[in-house]
Tab-separated table of C-alpha atoms in Angstrom:
chain	number	residue	atom	x	y	z
A	14	MET	CA	-45.736	-60.501	50.834
A	15	ALA	CA	-45.002	-57.314	51.418
A	16	SER	CA	-41.728	-58.347	52.896
A	17	ARG	CA	-40.707	-60.419	49.759
A	18	ARG	CA	-41.610	-57.386	47.673
A	19	ASP	CA	-39.779	-54.669	49.830
A	20	LYS	CA	-36.597	-57.179	49.474
A	21	GLN	CA	-36.996	-57.159	45.787
A	22	ALA	CA	-37.218	-53.290	45.737
A	23	ALA	CA	-34.395	-53.129	47.948
A	24	VAL	CA	-32.314	-55.649	45.573
A	25	SER	CA	-33.748	-53.282	42.467
A	26	ALA	CA	-32.508	-49.881	44.019
A	27	ARG	CA	-29.124	-51.507	44.644
A	28	GLN	CA	-28.629	-52.830	41.114
A	29	ARG	CA	-29.665	-49.305	39.747
A	30	ILE	CA	-27.042	-47.662	42.055
A	31	ALA	CA	-24.526	-50.238	40.905
A	32	GLU	CA	-25.267	-49.637	37.320
A	33	GLN	CA	-25.341	-45.659	37.872
A	34	GLN	CA	-21.854	-46.235	39.624
A	35	ARG	CA	-20.560	-48.151	36.613
A	36	ALA	CA	-21.808	-45.559	34.452
A	37	GLU	CA	-20.418	-42.834	36.242
A	38	GLN	CA	-17.062	-44.886	35.720
A	39	VAL	CA	-17.333	-45.094	32.088
A	40	ARG	CA	-18.115	-41.647	31.911
A	41	ARG	CA	-14.899	-40.631	34.272
A	42	LYS	CA	-13.110	-42.856	32.446
A	43	ARG	CA	-14.136	-41.377	29.135
A	44	THR	CA	-13.724	-38.170	30.254
A	45	ARG	CA	-9.646	-38.653	31.408
A	46	MET	CA	-9.133	-40.236	27.850
A	47	ILE	CA	-10.553	-37.324	26.347
A	48	MET	CA	-8.718	-35.080	28.352
A	49	VAL	CA	-5.260	-37.293	27.882
A	50	GLY	CA	-6.270	-37.071	24.077
A	51	VAL	CA	-6.519	-33.431	24.152
A	52	ALA	CA	-3.434	-32.970	25.757
A	53	VAL	CA	-1.211	-34.948	23.270
A	54	VAL	CA	-2.872	-33.359	20.624
A	55	VAL	CA	-2.215	-29.964	21.902
A	56	ALA	CA	1.562	-31.168	22.774
A	57	LEU	CA	2.024	-32.553	19.420
A	58	ALA	CA	0.745	-29.146	18.022
A	59	MET	CA	3.126	-27.062	19.864
A	60	ILE	CA	5.675	-29.425	19.123
A	61	ILE	CA	4.990	-29.317	15.094
A	62	GLY	CA	4.737	-25.703	15.752
A	63	ALA	CA	8.305	-25.305	17.101
A	64	MET	CA	9.178	-27.328	14.011
A	65	LEU	CA	7.962	-25.339	11.590
A	66	LEU	CA	9.043	-22.208	13.170
A	67	ALA	CA	12.690	-23.508	13.136
A	68	ASN	CA	12.487	-25.090	9.453
A	69	ALA	CA	11.195	-21.311	8.439
A	70	ALA	CA	13.998	-19.634	9.998
A	71	ARG	CA	16.422	-22.094	8.272
A	72	GLN	CA	14.675	-21.650	5.024
A	73	ARG	CA	15.223	-17.744	5.752
A	74	GLU	CA	18.787	-17.946	6.463
A	75	ALA	CA	19.356	-20.561	3.394
A	76	ALA	CA	17.182	-18.036	1.095
A	77	GLY	CA	19.518	-15.130	2.164
A	78	GLU	CA	16.894	-13.444	4.463
A	79	GLY	CA	18.881	-14.202	7.527
A	80	SER	CA	17.325	-14.562	11.239
A	81	ASP	CA	15.878	-11.725	13.310
A	82	ALA	CA	18.720	-11.196	15.549
A	83	TYR	CA	20.361	-8.343	13.652
A	84	VAL	CA	17.108	-6.298	14.319
A	85	SER	CA	18.598	-5.989	18.247
A	86	GLY	CA	22.062	-5.794	16.783
A	87	LEU	CA	21.429	-2.407	15.432
A	88	SER	CA	21.235	-0.616	18.674
A	89	GLN	CA	24.640	-2.544	19.796
A	90	VAL	CA	26.970	-1.324	17.409
A	91	SER	CA	29.477	0.146	19.646
A	92	ALA	CA	31.211	3.880	19.295
A	93	PRO	CA	34.478	2.241	18.358
A	94	GLN	CA	32.919	0.872	15.549
A	95	LEU	CA	31.539	4.342	14.629
A	96	ASP	CA	34.863	6.305	15.312
A	97	ALA	CA	36.685	3.767	12.788
A	98	VAL	CA	34.552	4.773	10.123
A	99	GLY	CA	33.785	8.368	10.679
A	100	VAL	CA	31.885	9.848	7.563
A	101	GLY	CA	32.810	7.008	5.272
A	102	ALA	CA	31.117	6.759	2.042
A	103	ALA	CA	28.160	8.628	3.321
A	104	ARG	CA	26.798	11.712	1.488
A	105	ASP	CA	25.350	14.894	2.886
A	106	ALA	CA	21.897	14.472	1.063
A	107	ALA	CA	20.115	17.416	3.385
A	108	THR	CA	18.854	20.464	2.495
A	109	PRO	CA	18.671	23.421	4.795
A	110	VAL	CA	15.437	24.714	5.645
A	111	GLU	CA	15.758	28.863	5.604
A	112	GLY	CA	14.781	30.123	8.609
A	113	GLY	CA	14.100	26.705	10.161
A	114	GLU	CA	13.806	25.822	14.027
A	115	PRO	CA	13.835	22.557	15.683
A	116	VAL	CA	10.235	21.544	16.345
A	117	MET	CA	9.702	20.768	19.789
A	118	VAL	CA	7.575	18.331	21.215
A	119	ASP	CA	7.367	17.766	25.044
A	120	GLY	CA	10.310	20.291	25.143
A	121	LYS	CA	12.456	17.897	23.063
A	122	PRO	CA	13.353	18.447	19.563
A	123	ARG	CA	11.443	16.111	16.968
A	124	VAL	CA	12.960	14.020	14.210
A	125	LEU	CA	10.231	13.167	11.915
A	126	TYR	CA	10.981	9.844	9.184
A	127	VAL	CA	8.267	8.887	6.252
A	128	GLY	CA	8.814	5.960	4.117
A	129	THR	CA	7.159	2.936	2.958
A	130	GLU	CA	7.757	-0.734	3.163
A	131	TYR	CA	8.182	-1.548	-0.539
A	132	CYS	CA	10.959	1.142	-1.042
A	133	PRO	CA	14.368	-0.022	-1.302
A	134	TYR	CA	15.941	3.168	-0.584
A	135	CYS	CA	13.669	3.385	2.572
A	136	GLY	CA	15.059	0.201	3.564
A	137	MET	CA	18.448	0.964	3.140
A	138	GLU	CA	18.281	4.401	5.116
A	139	ARG	CA	16.497	3.076	8.073
A	140	TRP	CA	19.605	1.066	8.776
A	141	ALA	CA	21.706	4.306	9.254
A	142	LEU	CA	18.813	5.675	11.167
A	143	THR	CA	18.107	3.245	13.398
A	144	ILE	CA	21.939	3.090	14.694
A	145	ALA	CA	22.113	6.960	14.985
A	146	LEU	CA	18.521	7.402	16.773
A	147	SER	CA	19.856	4.229	19.146
A	148	ARG	CA	22.715	6.673	20.989
A	149	PHE	CA	19.840	8.761	22.035
A	150	GLY	CA	17.225	6.460	22.955
A	151	THR	CA	16.102	2.987	22.585
A	152	PHE	CA	13.451	1.638	20.311
A	153	ASP	CA	10.582	-1.092	21.349
A	154	GLY	CA	8.791	-3.172	18.719
A	155	LEU	CA	11.093	-2.865	15.905
A	156	GLU	CA	10.793	-5.635	13.285
A	157	ALA	CA	12.844	-7.501	10.599
A	158	SER	CA	11.654	-6.962	6.916
A	159	ARG	CA	12.630	-6.781	3.586
A	160	THR	CA	11.323	-4.975	0.363
A	161	PRO	CA	9.718	-7.379	-2.492
A	162	ALA	CA	12.051	-8.171	-5.022
A	163	ASN	CA	10.945	-6.190	-7.911
A	164	GLU	CA	14.778	-5.535	-9.200
A	165	SER	CA	16.440	-6.907	-5.308
A	166	SER	CA	15.303	-7.501	-2.093
A	167	ILE	CA	16.607	-5.478	0.769
A	168	PRO	CA	16.539	-6.624	4.097
A	169	THR	CA	15.629	-3.654	6.703
A	170	VAL	CA	13.620	-2.781	9.685
A	171	SER	CA	9.894	-1.442	9.956
A	172	TYR	CA	8.896	1.212	12.037
A	173	GLU	CA	5.411	0.560	11.416
A	174	HIS	CA	4.653	-0.856	15.133
A	175	ALA	CA	8.018	0.692	16.704
A	176	THR	CA	7.947	3.288	19.842
A	177	TYR	CA	11.131	5.163	20.713
A	178	ALA	CA	11.547	6.662	24.149
A	179	SER	CA	14.446	9.205	24.903
A	180	ASP	CA	15.060	11.998	27.145
A	181	LEU	CA	16.611	14.142	24.541
A	182	ILE	CA	14.399	13.702	21.215
A	183	VAL	CA	11.340	12.523	19.873
A	184	PHE	CA	11.545	10.341	16.993
A	185	ASP	CA	8.034	9.446	14.671
A	186	GLY	CA	8.578	6.803	12.034
A	187	PHE	CA	6.015	6.423	9.483
A	188	GLU	CA	5.390	3.422	7.067
A	189	THR	CA	2.628	4.710	4.681
A	190	ALA	CA	2.478	1.742	2.753
A	191	ASP	CA	3.110	-1.951	3.246
A	192	ALA	CA	5.348	-3.917	1.016
A	193	GLU	CA	2.362	-4.224	-1.622
A	194	GLY	CA	1.819	-0.847	-1.673
A	195	ARG	CA	-1.439	-0.596	0.050
A	196	PRO	CA	-1.929	1.967	2.699
A	197	LEU	CA	-0.615	1.499	5.921
A	198	GLN	CA	0.381	4.190	8.288
A	199	THR	CA	-1.322	8.172	8.078
A	200	LEU	CA	0.346	11.237	8.525
A	201	SER	CA	-1.320	13.610	10.857
A	202	ALA	CA	-2.598	16.820	9.338
A	203	ASP	CA	0.372	18.910	10.066
A	204	ASP	CA	2.838	16.310	9.114
A	205	ASP	CA	1.116	16.001	5.909
A	206	ALA	CA	1.129	19.637	5.395
A	207	THR	CA	4.532	19.767	6.174
A	208	LEU	CA	5.653	16.908	3.629
A	209	ARG	CA	3.782	18.780	1.117
A	210	GLN	CA	5.452	22.138	1.994
A	211	PHE	CA	9.131	20.424	1.405
A	212	ASN	CA	8.788	17.571	-0.745
A	213	PRO	CA	5.670	18.196	-3.086
A	214	GLY	CA	5.948	14.677	-4.814
A	215	GLY	CA	5.768	12.645	-1.732
A	216	SER	CA	8.780	10.684	-2.692
A	217	VAL	CA	10.523	8.491	-0.186
A	218	PRO	CA	12.213	8.241	2.187
A	219	TRP	CA	12.075	11.735	3.718
A	220	THR	CA	13.532	12.815	6.869
A	221	TYR	CA	12.856	16.110	8.826
A	222	TRP	CA	14.620	17.791	11.169
A	223	GLY	CA	13.366	21.165	10.878
A	224	THR	CA	16.373	23.163	10.531
A	225	SER	CA	16.882	20.517	7.509
A	226	HIS	CA	15.302	17.924	5.607
A	227	GLN	CA	16.410	14.965	3.338
A	228	LEU	CA	14.632	12.964	0.638
A	229	GLY	CA	16.597	9.944	-0.679
A	230	ALA	CA	19.051	7.846	1.292
A	231	SER	CA	22.144	8.953	2.890
A	232	TYR	CA	24.288	6.574	1.383
A	233	ASP	CA	24.810	3.854	-1.710
A	234	GLY	CA	23.184	0.705	-0.360
A	235	GLY	CA	23.895	-1.380	-3.255
A	236	PHE	CA	25.638	-3.782	-1.391
A	237	LEU	CA	22.242	-4.649	0.706
A	238	ALA	CA	20.534	-6.348	-2.516
A	239	ASP	CA	19.397	-9.928	-1.878
A	240	ALA	CA	22.036	-9.506	1.405
A	241	ASN	CA	21.794	-11.861	4.477
A	242	PRO	CA	21.391	-9.366	6.998
A	243	ASP	CA	23.197	-10.962	9.478
A	244	GLU	CA	26.185	-11.059	7.449
A	245	VAL	CA	25.390	-7.457	6.804
A	246	LEU	CA	25.548	-6.568	10.810
A	247	ALA	CA	28.576	-8.444	11.316
A	248	ARG	CA	30.351	-7.102	8.148
A	249	LEU	CA	30.103	-3.641	10.173
A	250	GLY	CA	32.904	-4.561	12.523
A	251	ASP	CA	35.230	-4.146	9.433
A	252	ALA	CA	35.875	-0.742	8.926
A	253	ASN	CA	36.915	-0.939	5.675
A	254	SER	CA	34.000	-2.964	4.431
A	255	SER	CA	31.732	-1.131	1.983
A	256	GLU	CA	29.023	-2.184	4.491
A	257	ALA	CA	30.462	-0.186	7.357
A	258	GLN	CA	31.422	2.538	5.242
A	259	GLY	CA	28.282	3.494	3.857
A	260	ILE	CA	25.706	2.392	6.778
A	261	LEU	CA	28.008	3.575	9.618
A	262	GLY	CA	29.005	6.876	7.916
A	263	ALA	CA	25.612	7.598	7.334
A	264	ALA	CA	24.836	6.938	11.117
A	265	ASN	CA	27.617	9.209	12.005
A	266	VAL	CA	26.234	11.780	9.849
A	267	HIS	CA	22.573	11.205	11.604
A	268	THR	CA	24.024	11.630	14.932
A	269	ALA	CA	25.684	14.955	14.099
A	270	ARG	CA	22.985	16.173	12.981
A	271	ILE	CA	20.545	15.430	16.014
A	272	CYS	CA	23.272	16.597	18.064
A	273	ALA	CA	22.724	20.290	16.502
A	274	LEU	CA	19.332	19.727	17.933
A	275	THR	CA	20.095	18.773	21.674
A	276	GLY	CA	22.852	21.180	22.554
A	277	ASN	CA	25.336	18.403	21.549
A	278	GLN	CA	24.061	16.152	24.401
A	279	PRO	CA	24.941	13.604	25.555
A	280	GLY	CA	28.658	14.724	25.362
A	281	GLU	CA	30.191	10.973	25.191
A	282	VAL	CA	28.075	10.922	21.511
A	283	CYS	CA	28.589	14.092	20.385
A	284	GLN	CA	32.243	14.782	21.022
A	285	ALA	CA	32.786	11.225	20.067
A	286	PRO	CA	35.441	11.460	17.331
A	287	GLY	CA	33.259	9.724	14.257
A	288	VAL	CA	30.663	12.290	15.051
A	289	ARG	CA	32.770	15.345	15.360
A	290	ALA	CA	34.181	14.472	11.667
A	291	ALA	CA	30.670	13.750	10.303
A	292	ALA	CA	29.813	17.612	11.947
A	293	GLU	CA	32.633	19.265	10.203
A	294	PHE	CA	31.275	17.261	6.744
A	295	ILE	CA	27.807	18.514	6.898
A	296	GLY	CA	29.055	22.115	8.221
């Protein structure tokens, strides 16, 4: 009897092992199916996301908003383009600071810009200022932006997340409110005091070089109203276009003002015909 019981126990044990193995196989198969299902869902989500992004880009372009390619294009405007325009349709909107001296940071003169993301004139000014500053250093983190369409929407860039590196100057750009007018970036106590000293009303855009300061845009950018920024960038290649006359003319004026801070360095920028013409224009 003992031998029969032992055999039955052995058979039972083998059955349990077989059942466990089958259960393990089922579990592994289920796990593989789940993993495959998850992979399929992730792949579909990535495809759908890419399609949505592409569609959003097409919708932006169809609505006149353009792509984001113009942002990097602002740092690639050539010297011949700028020289062909000279002063163009720029205006000298800066006011000299009596006895003013460059504000030095780490041994370099500093340029300060204060604006908001809802201000159309700020949007206009950032085109010219960004082009000028890109002749002395490099931006990182510039983002495409557009002012709200209260009257007309201006395509532009935002300095909120941008950093700027240069061996010759320091640039700090502040966006103190977003497109909805909500507080965004905060000036330091010193910068706020300087703003209040020269611009008590706090109007924007406001640019400060230490030796002078400017309230408002340095050209009439009415052509930017509801414009496609890719098309605006393309028209900068035509020296006679309103876009080139305004934006590049103002960029040369900004460049000349910065050259006055750097001791006319770098020479290839500050001695360029367009910059020399702008230097004579602003005196």
